[in-house]
XYZ file of C-alpha atoms in Angstrom:
97
model
C 77.143 -30.293 -92.333
C 76.021 -32.486 -95.242
C 78.301 -35.299 -94.090
C 76.445 -35.623 -90.777
C 72.940 -35.147 -92.184
C 72.675 -38.505 -93.984
C 73.885 -40.646 -91.038
C 71.645 -38.716 -88.648
C 68.636 -39.138 -90.927
C 69.401 -42.848 -91.370
C 69.652 -43.338 -87.605
C 66.316 -41.558 -87.137
C 64.555 -43.714 -89.752
C 65.929 -46.943 -88.258
C 65.002 -45.863 -84.726
C 61.507 -44.866 -85.838
C 60.987 -48.263 -87.512
C 61.726 -50.306 -84.374
C 58.380 -49.592 -82.646
C 56.509 -50.425 -85.863
C 58.197 -53.830 -86.039
C 57.461 -54.437 -82.360
C 53.807 -53.502 -82.871
C 53.554 -55.940 -85.789
C 54.858 -58.729 -83.561
C 52.408 -57.740 -80.812
C 49.601 -57.899 -83.369
C 50.564 -61.501 -84.154
C 50.369 -62.294 -80.457
C 46.978 -60.624 -80.217
C 45.751 -62.643 -83.193
C 46.880 -65.859 -81.495
C 45.139 -64.823 -78.282
C 41.908 -64.033 -80.135
C 42.022 -67.361 -81.957
C 42.869 -69.609 -78.981
C 40.951 -67.796 -76.206
C 37.629 -69.295 -77.286
C 35.589 -68.071 -74.293
C 37.033 -64.529 -74.690
C 37.951 -64.086 -71.019
C 41.374 -62.637 -71.865
C 43.216 -65.778 -70.735
C 44.187 -69.050 -72.387
C 43.292 -72.063 -70.286
C 45.055 -75.398 -70.469
C 41.956 -76.805 -72.197
C 41.972 -73.999 -74.795
C 45.691 -74.523 -75.406
C 45.162 -78.277 -75.783
C 42.268 -77.704 -78.197
C 44.484 -75.470 -80.377
C 47.227 -78.103 -80.300
C 44.740 -80.855 -81.210
C 43.466 -78.796 -84.157
C 47.023 -78.343 -85.472
C 47.660 -82.075 -85.053
C 44.486 -82.947 -86.979
C 45.581 -80.675 -89.840
C 48.925 -82.464 -89.996
C 47.374 -85.964 -89.777
C 46.131 -85.874 -93.362
C 45.158 -89.558 -93.530
C 43.257 -89.364 -90.222
C 44.903 -92.411 -88.642
C 45.762 -90.632 -85.384
C 49.481 -90.467 -86.171
C 51.673 -87.899 -87.917
C 54.218 -89.611 -90.133
C 57.521 -88.072 -91.141
C 56.049 -87.372 -94.581
C 52.965 -85.663 -93.121
C 55.196 -83.586 -90.850
C 57.411 -82.556 -93.753
C 54.354 -81.685 -95.863
C 52.954 -79.546 -93.028
C 56.324 -77.815 -92.636
C 56.482 -77.089 -96.382
C 52.923 -75.740 -96.339
C 53.724 -73.453 -93.387
C 56.931 -72.263 -95.052
C 54.931 -71.382 -98.174
C 52.367 -69.536 -96.061
C 55.136 -67.517 -94.354
C 56.632 -66.711 -97.751
C 53.277 -65.453 -99.047
C 52.812 -63.307 -95.941
C 56.292 -61.804 -96.309
C 55.743 -61.209 -100.042
C 52.529 -59.296 -99.263
C 54.470 -57.073 -96.850
C 57.053 -56.335 -99.540
C 59.852 -58.095 -97.720
C 62.330 -60.579 -99.122
C 60.786 -64.043 -99.459
C 61.969 -66.884 -97.233
C 63.980 -69.490 -99.105
């Protein structure tokens, strides 16, 4: 009896965690929708999508010359990687290396 209890309990815990992980991913999608859907009509238009893209580009173009150099791209990637690491650390997960 004891030999089956631990595997059964482990399977239950893993199965119960799957919806929580899925909900966390859905929350990220909802956050994106809230941020990009600027007129709050529940849809993202091509113009709203382009505006979000332009804003990301402007953040990467640190010298403001209208171009993203390899160095600026690498710096943006490093900054995003650090942000992801901080987010994972706050959740108590293993940091991204």
